[in-house]
PDB file of C-alpha atoms in Angstrom:
ATOM      1  CA  MET A   1       0.000   0.000   0.000  1.00 72.00           C
ATOM      2  CA  ARG A   2       1.471   3.352  -1.054  1.00 82.00           C
ATOM      3  CA  ARG A   3       1.497   6.064   1.608  1.00 87.00           C
ATOM      4  CA  LEU A   4      -1.225   8.673   1.120  1.00 85.00           C
ATOM      5  CA  HIS A   5      -1.000  11.924   3.070  1.00 88.00           C
ATOM      6  CA  LEU A   6      -4.749  12.420   3.355  1.00 88.00           C
ATOM      7  CA  PHE A   7      -6.626  14.886   5.556  1.00 88.00           C
ATOM      8  CA  GLU A   8      -7.817  13.907   9.048  1.00 90.00           C
ATOM      9  CA  LEU A   9     -10.865  15.631  10.476  1.00 89.00           C
ATOM     10  CA  GLY A  10      -9.238  15.873  13.899  1.00 85.00           C
ATOM     11  CA  ASP A  11      -6.559  18.139  12.392  1.00 83.00           C
ATOM     12  CA  ALA A  12      -9.093  20.729  11.229  1.00 85.00           C
ATOM     13  CA  ASP A  13      -8.684  24.188  12.779  1.00 84.00           C
ATOM     14  CA  TRP A  14     -12.443  24.788  12.495  1.00 88.00           C
ATOM     15  CA  LEU A  15     -13.327  21.910  14.823  1.00 87.00           C
ATOM     16  CA  PRO A  16     -15.195  23.255  17.904  1.00 88.00           C
ATOM     17  CA  PRO A  17     -12.985  23.020  21.027  1.00 83.00           C
ATOM     18  CA  SER A  18     -15.589  20.904  22.841  1.00 84.00           C
ATOM     19  CA  LEU A  19     -15.649  18.411  19.951  1.00 88.00           C
ATOM     20  CA  ARG A  20     -11.862  18.366  19.582  1.00 85.00           C
ATOM     21  CA  GLY A  21     -11.519  17.758  23.312  1.00 80.00           C
ATOM     22  CA  SER A  22     -14.166  15.005  23.230  1.00 84.00           C
ATOM     23  CA  VAL A  23     -12.390  13.202  20.364  1.00 87.00           C
ATOM     24  CA  GLY A  24      -9.001  13.436  22.085  1.00 80.00           C
ATOM     25  CA  GLU A  25     -10.344  12.352  25.445  1.00 79.00           C
ATOM     26  CA  THR A  26     -12.250   9.434  23.916  1.00 83.00           C
ATOM     27  CA  LEU A  27      -9.143   8.184  22.096  1.00 83.00           C
ATOM     28  CA  SER A  28      -7.093   8.507  25.270  1.00 79.00           C
ATOM     29  CA  LEU A  29      -9.727   6.629  27.284  1.00 77.00           C
ATOM     30  CA  LEU A  30      -9.871   3.881  24.638  1.00 80.00           C
ATOM     31  CA  THR A  31      -6.081   3.662  24.928  1.00 79.00           C
ATOM     32  CA  ASP A  32      -6.458   3.124  28.674  1.00 74.00           C
ATOM     33  CA  CYS A  33      -9.118   0.486  28.035  1.00 75.00           C
ATOM     34  CA  PHE A  34      -7.543  -1.575  25.231  1.00 74.00           C
ATOM     35  CA  HIS A  35      -3.782  -0.901  25.690  1.00 76.00           C
ATOM     36  CA  PRO A  36      -2.925  -0.815  21.964  1.00 76.00           C
ATOM     37  CA  TYR A  37       0.740   0.005  22.667  1.00 79.00           C
ATOM     38  CA  GLY A  38       1.242  -3.149  24.764  1.00 75.00           C
ATOM     39  CA  GLU A  39       4.832  -4.359  24.705  1.00 77.00           C
ATOM     40  CA  ALA A  40       6.005  -1.123  23.061  1.00 82.00           C
ATOM     41  CA  LEU A  41       5.381   0.725  26.338  1.00 86.00           C
ATOM     42  CA  GLU A  42       7.473  -1.841  28.185  1.00 86.00           C
ATOM     43  CA  LEU A  43      10.297  -1.160  25.750  1.00 86.00           C
ATOM     44  CA  VAL A  44      10.019   2.603  26.251  1.00 88.00           C
ATOM     45  CA  ALA A  45       9.770   2.289  30.028  1.00 90.00           C
ATOM     46  CA  ASP A  46      12.936   0.170  30.122  1.00 90.00           C
ATOM     47  CA  ARG A  47      14.820   2.688  27.997  1.00 88.00           C
ATOM     48  CA  LEU A  48      13.623   5.712  29.979  1.00 90.00           C
ATOM     49  CA  ALA A  49      14.393   4.027  33.288  1.00 90.00           C
ATOM     50  CA  GLU A  50      17.879   3.291  31.969  1.00 89.00           C
ATOM     51  CA  ASP A  51      18.463   6.846  30.739  1.00 89.00           C
ATOM     52  CA  ARG A  52      16.749   8.368  33.809  1.00 90.00           C
ATOM     53  CA  PRO A  53      15.847  11.737  32.248  1.00 90.00           C
ATOM     54  CA  GLY A  54      14.853  14.483  34.656  1.00 91.00           C
ATOM     55  CA  ARG A  55      12.080  15.589  32.329  1.00 94.00           C
ATOM     56  CA  ILE A  56      10.101  14.005  29.503  1.00 95.00           C
ATOM     57  CA  VAL A  57       8.456  16.286  26.951  1.00 96.00           C
ATOM     58  CA  ASP A  58       5.450  14.680  25.264  1.00 95.00           C
ATOM     59  CA  LEU A  59       4.823  16.282  21.864  1.00 96.00           C
ATOM     60  CA  CYS A  60       1.351  16.262  20.271  1.00 93.00           C
ATOM     61  CA  ALA A  61       0.095  14.875  23.578  1.00 88.00           C
ATOM     62  CA  GLY A  62      -3.602  15.571  22.956  1.00 80.00           C
ATOM     63  CA  ALA A  63      -5.541  14.270  25.956  1.00 71.00           C
ATOM     64  CA  GLY A  64      -2.556  12.502  27.477  1.00 75.00           C
ATOM     65  CA  GLY A  65      -2.284   9.262  25.519  1.00 75.00           C
ATOM     66  CA  PRO A  66      -1.039   6.234  27.485  1.00 84.00           C
ATOM     67  CA  TRP A  67       0.594   8.144  30.341  1.00 84.00           C
ATOM     68  CA  ARG A  68      -1.559   6.545  33.017  1.00 80.00           C
ATOM     69  CA  ARG A  69      -0.041   3.169  32.088  1.00 84.00           C
ATOM     70  CA  LEU A  70       3.454   4.385  31.204  1.00 87.00           C
ATOM     71  CA  GLY A  71       3.666   6.428  34.420  1.00 85.00           C
ATOM     72  CA  GLY A  72       2.945   3.250  36.384  1.00 86.00           C
ATOM     73  CA  LEU A  73       5.571   1.283  34.457  1.00 90.00           C
ATOM     74  CA  LEU A  74       8.207   3.927  35.208  1.00 90.00           C
ATOM     75  CA  ALA A  75       7.220   4.036  38.886  1.00 89.00           C
ATOM     76  CA  ASP A  76       7.617   0.240  39.036  1.00 92.00           C
ATOM     77  CA  ARG A  77      11.165   0.774  37.790  1.00 93.00           C
ATOM     78  CA  GLY A  78      11.885   3.347  40.481  1.00 90.00           C
ATOM     79  CA  HIS A  79      11.820   6.383  38.197  1.00 90.00           C
ATOM     80  CA  THR A  80       9.349   9.263  38.410  1.00 88.00           C
ATOM     81  CA  PRO A  81      10.479  12.022  36.030  1.00 90.00           C
ATOM     82  CA  GLU A  82       8.629  15.256  35.456  1.00 91.00           C
ATOM     83  CA  VAL A  83       6.306  14.904  32.453  1.00 91.00           C
ATOM     84  CA  VAL A  84       5.384  17.935  30.352  1.00 92.00           C
ATOM     85  CA  LEU A  85       2.455  17.468  27.961  1.00 91.00           C
ATOM     86  CA  THR A  86       2.437  19.763  24.931  1.00 93.00           C
ATOM     87  CA  ASP A  87       0.118  20.165  21.965  1.00 91.00           C
ATOM     88  CA  LEU A  88      -0.980  22.653  19.323  1.00 89.00           C
ATOM     89  CA  HIS A  89      -4.319  22.683  21.165  1.00 83.00           C
ATOM     90  CA  PRO A  90      -3.454  22.356  24.884  1.00 83.00           C
ATOM     91  CA  GLU A  91      -5.923  20.615  27.185  1.00 70.00           C
ATOM     92  CA  VAL A  92      -7.324  22.110  30.398  1.00 61.00           C
ATOM     93  CA  PRO A  93      -4.515  21.447  32.944  1.00 53.00           C
ATOM     94  CA  ALA A  94      -6.564  20.529  36.041  1.00 53.00           C
ATOM     95  CA  ARG A  95      -8.919  18.218  34.145  1.00 57.00           C
ATOM     96  CA  LEU A  96      -6.182  16.401  32.267  1.00 60.00           C
ATOM     97  CA  ARG A  97      -3.906  16.031  35.301  1.00 57.00           C
ATOM     98  CA  GLY A  98      -6.742  14.519  37.316  1.00 56.00           C
ATOM     99  CA  ARG A  99      -7.718  12.041  34.592  1.00 57.00           C
ATOM    100  CA  LEU A 100      -4.178  10.774  34.129  1.00 60.00           C
ATOM    101  CA  GLY A 101      -3.693  10.301  37.856  1.00 59.00           C
ATOM    102  CA  LEU A 102      -0.100  11.585  37.688  1.00 60.00           C
ATOM    103  CA  GLY A 103      -0.480  14.222  40.394  1.00 64.00           C
ATOM    104  CA  ASP A 104       2.271  16.833  40.649  1.00 71.00           C
ATOM    105  CA  ARG A 105       4.590  14.886  38.331  1.00 78.00           C
ATOM    106  CA  VAL A 106       2.743  16.088  35.215  1.00 82.00           C
ATOM    107  CA  ARG A 107       2.586  19.597  33.793  1.00 86.00           C
ATOM    108  CA  ILE A 108       0.504  20.801  30.880  1.00 85.00           C
ATOM    109  CA  TRP A 109       2.316  23.413  28.820  1.00 90.00           C
ATOM    110  CA  PRO A 110      -0.226  26.234  28.442  1.00 88.00           C
ATOM    111  CA  GLU A 111       0.988  27.574  25.088  1.00 92.00           C
ATOM    112  CA  PRO A 112       0.638  25.855  21.681  1.00 94.00           C
ATOM    113  CA  VAL A 113       3.748  23.862  20.766  1.00 96.00           C
ATOM    114  CA  ASP A 114       4.710  22.785  17.247  1.00 97.00           C
ATOM    115  CA  ALA A 115       6.667  19.509  17.374  1.00 97.00           C
ATOM    116  CA  ARG A 116       8.856  20.810  14.538  1.00 97.00           C
ATOM    117  CA  ARG A 117       9.925  23.892  16.521  1.00 97.00           C
ATOM    118  CA  VAL A 118       9.909  23.138  20.235  1.00 97.00           C
ATOM    119  CA  PRO A 119      10.669  26.130  22.504  1.00 96.00           C
ATOM    120  CA  ASP A 120      14.191  26.124  23.946  1.00 95.00           C
ATOM    121  CA  GLU A 121      12.884  26.180  27.521  1.00 95.00           C
ATOM    122  CA  LEU A 122      11.284  22.746  27.023  1.00 96.00           C
ATOM    123  CA  VAL A 123      14.432  20.785  27.774  1.00 95.00           C
ATOM    124  CA  GLY A 124      14.078  17.027  28.153  1.00 95.00           C
ATOM    125  CA  HIS A 125      13.717  13.666  26.445  1.00 96.00           C
ATOM    126  CA  ARG A 126      11.073  13.927  23.727  1.00 97.00           C
ATOM    127  CA  ILE A 127       8.338  11.391  23.095  1.00 96.00           C
ATOM    128  CA  MET A 128       5.461  11.163  20.611  1.00 95.00           C
ATOM    129  CA  PHE A 129       2.516   8.765  20.737  1.00 92.00           C
ATOM    130  CA  ASN A 130       0.713   8.005  17.476  1.00 90.00           C
ATOM    131  CA  ALA A 131       1.354  11.484  16.079  1.00 92.00           C
ATOM    132  CA  LEU A 132       4.211  11.131  13.601  1.00 94.00           C
ATOM    133  CA  HIS A 133       1.888  10.120  10.760  1.00 93.00           C
ATOM    134  CA  HIS A 134       0.174  13.521  10.986  1.00 93.00           C
ATOM    135  CA  PHE A 135       3.283  15.068   9.391  1.00 95.00           C
ATOM    136  CA  ASP A 136       4.485  14.772   5.823  1.00 95.00           C
ATOM    137  CA  ALA A 137       8.041  13.646   5.072  1.00 96.00           C
ATOM    138  CA  ASP A 138       9.475  17.158   5.410  1.00 97.00           C
ATOM    139  CA  GLY A 139       7.679  17.583   8.731  1.00 97.00           C
ATOM    140  CA  VAL A 140       9.099  14.315  10.075  1.00 97.00           C
ATOM    141  CA  ARG A 141      12.605  15.411   9.111  1.00 98.00           C
ATOM    142  CA  GLU A 142      12.018  18.731  10.881  1.00 98.00           C
ATOM    143  CA  ILE A 143      10.894  16.954  14.065  1.00 98.00           C
ATOM    144  CA  PHE A 144      14.038  14.838  14.125  1.00 98.00           C
ATOM    145  CA  ALA A 145      16.292  17.761  13.208  1.00 98.00           C
ATOM    146  CA  ASP A 146      14.799  19.938  15.944  1.00 98.00           C
ATOM    147  CA  ALA A 147      15.424  17.224  18.531  1.00 97.00           C
ATOM    148  CA  ALA A 148      19.049  17.049  17.363  1.00 96.00           C
ATOM    149  CA  ARG A 149      19.362  20.837  17.507  1.00 96.00           C
ATOM    150  CA  ALA A 150      18.302  20.703  21.159  1.00 95.00           C
ATOM    151  CA  GLY A 151      20.401  17.621  21.877  1.00 94.00           C
ATOM    152  CA  SER A 152      17.251  15.853  23.110  1.00 95.00           C
ATOM    153  CA  ARG A 153      16.751  12.121  22.675  1.00 95.00           C
ATOM    154  CA  ILE A 154      13.493  11.264  20.953  1.00 96.00           C
ATOM    155  CA  VAL A 155      11.263   8.208  20.728  1.00 95.00           C
ATOM    156  CA  CYS A 156       8.127   7.970  18.575  1.00 95.00           C
ATOM    157  CA  LEU A 157       5.539   5.189  18.776  1.00 92.00           C
ATOM    158  CA  GLU A 158       2.794   4.576  16.240  1.00 90.00           C
ATOM    159  CA  VAL A 159      -0.195   2.269  16.728  1.00 86.00           C
ATOM    160  CA  THR A 160      -1.381   2.255  13.122  1.00 84.00           C
ATOM    161  CA  GLU A 161       0.325   0.556  10.198  1.00 83.00           C
ATOM    162  CA  ARG A 162       0.019   0.875   6.443  1.00 82.00           C
ATOM    163  CA  ARG A 163      -1.140  -2.713   6.060  1.00 79.00           C
ATOM    164  CA  TRP A 164      -4.480  -4.049   4.885  1.00 78.00           C
ATOM    165  CA  ARG A 165      -4.848  -6.419   7.840  1.00 74.00           C
ATOM    166  CA  CYS A 166      -5.032  -3.453  10.247  1.00 76.00           C
ATOM    167  CA  LEU A 167      -8.142  -1.981   8.630  1.00 78.00           C
ATOM    168  CA  PRO A 168     -10.743  -4.319  10.217  1.00 80.00           C
ATOM    169  CA  ALA A 169      -9.499  -3.473  13.722  1.00 78.00           C
ATOM    170  CA  ILE A 170      -9.488   0.250  12.976  1.00 81.00           C
ATOM    171  CA  ALA A 171     -12.984   0.020  11.484  1.00 83.00           C
ATOM    172  CA  LEU A 172     -14.275  -1.212  14.863  1.00 85.00           C
ATOM    173  CA  ILE A 173     -13.257   2.035  16.620  1.00 87.00           C
ATOM    174  CA  PRO A 174     -16.689   3.734  16.124  1.00 91.00           C
ATOM    175  CA  LEU A 175     -18.463   0.694  17.590  1.00 90.00           C
ATOM    176  CA  ALA A 176     -16.033   0.571  20.518  1.00 87.00           C
ATOM    177  CA  THR A 177     -16.613   4.284  21.085  1.00 89.00           C
ATOM    178  CA  LEU A 178     -20.381   3.805  21.264  1.00 91.00           C
ATOM    179  CA  LEU A 179     -20.125   0.770  23.545  1.00 87.00           C
ATOM    180  CA  VAL A 180     -17.605   1.975  26.113  1.00 82.00           C
ATOM    181  CA  THR A 181     -18.214   5.733  26.350  1.00 84.00           C
ATOM    182  CA  PRO A 182     -20.995   5.454  28.990  1.00 83.00           C
ATOM    183  CA  TRP A 183     -18.663   3.443  31.233  1.00 74.00           C
ATOM    184  CA  LEU A 184     -15.558   5.599  30.900  1.00 68.00           C
ATOM    185  CA  PRO A 185     -15.083   8.202  33.622  1.00 67.00           C
ATOM    186  CA  PRO A 186     -15.367  11.100  33.765  1.00 65.00           C
ATOM    187  CA  ARG A 187     -18.778  11.142  32.048  1.00 66.00           C
ATOM    188  CA  ARG A 188     -18.738  14.615  30.545  1.00 72.00           C
ATOM    189  CA  GLY A 189     -21.854  16.146  29.063  1.00 80.00           C
ATOM    190  CA  PHE A 190     -20.118  17.402  25.932  1.00 81.00           C
ATOM    191  CA  ARG A 191     -18.569  13.984  25.232  1.00 83.00           C
ATOM    192  CA  LEU A 192     -21.952  12.269  25.584  1.00 87.00           C
ATOM    193  CA  LEU A 193     -23.570  14.913  23.368  1.00 89.00           C
ATOM    194  CA  TRP A 194     -20.955  14.579  20.612  1.00 91.00           C
ATOM    195  CA  THR A 195     -21.083  10.757  20.838  1.00 92.00           C
ATOM    196  CA  TYR A 196     -24.835  10.053  20.973  1.00 93.00           C
ATOM    197  CA  GLY A 197     -26.792  13.274  20.403  1.00 92.00           C
ATOM    198  CA  ILE A 198     -24.676  14.252  17.406  1.00 92.00           C
ATOM    199  CA  PRO A 199     -22.510  11.176  16.654  1.00 94.00           C
ATOM    200  CA  ALA A 200     -19.518  13.208  15.548  1.00 94.00           C
ATOM    201  CA  VAL A 201     -16.999  11.466  17.828  1.00 93.00           C
ATOM    202  CA  PRO A 202     -17.507   7.916  16.461  1.00 93.00           C
ATOM    203  CA  LEU A 203     -17.568   9.244  12.890  1.00 94.00           C
ATOM    204  CA  ILE A 204     -14.370  11.251  13.332  1.00 94.00           C
ATOM    205  CA  THR A 205     -12.481   8.523  15.197  1.00 91.00           C
ATOM    206  CA  GLY A 206     -13.491   5.932  12.607  1.00 92.00           C
ATOM    207  CA  PHE A 207     -12.658   8.076   9.589  1.00 93.00           C
ATOM    208  CA  ASP A 208      -9.407   9.380  11.044  1.00 92.00           C
ATOM    209  CA  GLY A 209      -8.374   5.872  12.100  1.00 89.00           C
ATOM    210  CA  LEU A 210      -8.617   4.612   8.533  1.00 90.00           C
ATOM    211  CA  VAL A 211      -6.817   7.692   7.214  1.00 92.00           C
ATOM    212  CA  SER A 212      -4.111   7.209   9.849  1.00 90.00           C
ATOM    213  CA  CYS A 213      -3.367   3.780   8.400  1.00 88.00           C
ATOM    214  CA  ALA A 214      -2.913   5.290   4.934  1.00 91.00           C
ATOM    215  CA  ARG A 215      -0.627   7.998   6.387  1.00 93.00           C
ATOM    216  CA  SER A 216       1.526   5.708   8.532  1.00 92.00           C
ATOM    217  CA  TYR A 217       5.223   5.285   7.851  1.00 94.00           C
ATOM    218  CA  ARG A 218       6.959   1.936   7.618  1.00 92.00           C
ATOM    219  CA  ILE A 219      10.155   1.186   9.504  1.00 93.00           C
ATOM    220  CA  GLU A 220      12.442   1.598   6.520  1.00 95.00           C
ATOM    221  CA  GLU A 221      10.801   4.937   5.667  1.00 96.00           C
ATOM    222  CA  LEU A 222      11.229   6.273   9.209  1.00 96.00           C
ATOM    223  CA  LEU A 223      14.883   5.248   9.311  1.00 97.00           C
ATOM    224  CA  ARG A 224      15.535   6.842   5.931  1.00 97.00           C
ATOM    225  CA  LEU A 225      13.910  10.143   6.972  1.00 97.00           C
ATOM    226  CA  ALA A 226      15.726  10.149  10.311  1.00 97.00           C
ATOM    227  CA  ARG A 227      19.127   9.512   8.753  1.00 97.00           C
ATOM    228  CA  GLU A 228      18.515  12.149   6.125  1.00 97.00           C
ATOM    229  CA  ALA A 229      17.620  14.657   8.846  1.00 97.00           C
ATOM    230  CA  VAL A 230      20.363  13.784  11.363  1.00 97.00           C
ATOM    231  CA  PRO A 231      22.935  11.417   9.846  1.00 96.00           C
ATOM    232  CA  ALA A 232      25.311  11.765  12.819  1.00 94.00           C
ATOM    233  CA  TRP A 233      22.831  10.314  15.328  1.00 96.00           C
ATOM    234  CA  ASN A 234      22.147   6.701  16.209  1.00 96.00           C
ATOM    235  CA  TRP A 235      18.713   5.581  14.991  1.00 97.00           C
ATOM    236  CA  THR A 236      16.975   2.307  15.751  1.00 94.00           C
ATOM    237  CA  ALA A 237      13.451   1.238  14.860  1.00 93.00           C
ATOM    238  CA  GLY A 238      11.192  -1.771  15.052  1.00 88.00           C
ATOM    239  CA  ARG A 239       7.650  -3.089  15.307  1.00 82.00           C
ATOM    240  CA  ALA A 240       5.899  -3.603  18.617  1.00 71.00           C
ATOM    241  CA  GLY A 241       2.341  -3.080  19.636  1.00 61.00           C
ATOM    242  CA  SER A 242      -0.467  -4.797  21.447  1.00 58.00           C
ATOM    243  CA  THR A 243      -0.001  -8.356  22.637  1.00 53.00           C
ATOM    244  CA  TRP A 244      -3.577  -9.262  21.595  1.00 50.00           C
ATOM    245  CA  LEU A 245      -4.946  -6.651  19.203  1.00 58.00           C
ATOM    246  CA  PRO A 246      -4.146  -7.176  15.474  1.00 57.00           C
ATOM    247  CA  LEU A 247      -2.058  -3.997  15.526  1.00 61.00           C
ATOM    248  CA  ARG A 248       1.716  -4.071  15.369  1.00 65.00           C
ATOM    249  CA  GLY A 249       2.751  -0.462  15.153  1.00 75.00           C
ATOM    250  CA  THR A 250       6.208   0.987  14.717  1.00 87.00           C
ATOM    251  CA  TRP A 251       8.677   2.773  16.935  1.00 90.00           C
ATOM    252  CA  ILE A 252      11.837   4.751  16.279  1.00 94.00           C
ATOM    253  CA  LEU A 253      14.436   5.932  18.753  1.00 94.00           C
ATOM    254  CA  GLY A 254      17.114   8.547  18.102  1.00 95.00           C
ATOM    255  CA  HIS A 255      19.940   9.736  20.314  1.00 92.00           C
ATOM    256  CA  PRO A 256      23.319  11.436  19.931  1.00 90.00           C
ATOM    257  CA  THR A 257      26.347   9.302  19.218  1.00 80.00           C
ATOM    258  CA  LEU A 258      28.632   8.403  22.105  1.00 63.00           C
ATOM    259  CA  GLY A 259      30.431  11.467  23.428  1.00 52.00           C
ATOM    260  CA  THR A 260      27.779  13.923  22.306  1.00 53.00           C
ATOM    261  CA  PRO A 261      25.980  15.381  25.354  1.00 50.00           C
ATOM    262  CA  ALA A 262      22.188  15.202  25.454  1.00 49.00           C
ATOM    263  CA  ARG A 263      20.119  17.754  27.312  1.00 49.00           C
ATOM    264  CA  GLY A 264      17.311  17.031  29.734  1.00 45.00           C
ATOM    265  CA  ARG A 265      19.172  15.235  32.528  1.00 41.00           C
TER     266      ARG A 265
END
């Protein structure tokens, strides 16, 4: 399947904030429920516990992604770094912090942050969950180059793949949204309205899920883009996802070569 950089509804600037927040929160809650990252989070937790960064900067964090689970995995390994969640459309800090259950260890950056041009004051290891496919090839190179400019290690995990066998699982997202939303706390009025009164959330998550598959990068493509952007760095990539869902996403890790200092410690 050839990569197609199609348009996702969730990227639209004209989306009402209440709808955008409902879509992001629903996807994050589904992540908590079904654990699509699975063994990939174990891999990341092991690497972060080994590196022991003082701060982790989550780019394109949306409604927080899998931090409830990843935060627990890091705590089990005796490491509790500061986590800074950033996004082009930042969430409400108190609401998001409470839902993730991370307490004072998580901060929500109040200003919009472009993953291709991260502010210098956001020093730390960078991480992206299921967001890299939102960028075209030039954008991916810019993300990697900006991490290198800051001397910040970066790891990106993607749930979706550009493979036909992933489409049936992705197509079930609207049904899963309708079935589990009433049972997922907190039960917000806007999320219920946009899910059942006006079924925009299941339509958007279903459509964008299928588009995400078409936009996803394969391992060899990610490595090529990374090495074009920062040839002097060490880049490794692989496939790892859920242990039971038919999704085997991709991950890529970049860090300076030995002897090159990295910021964020």
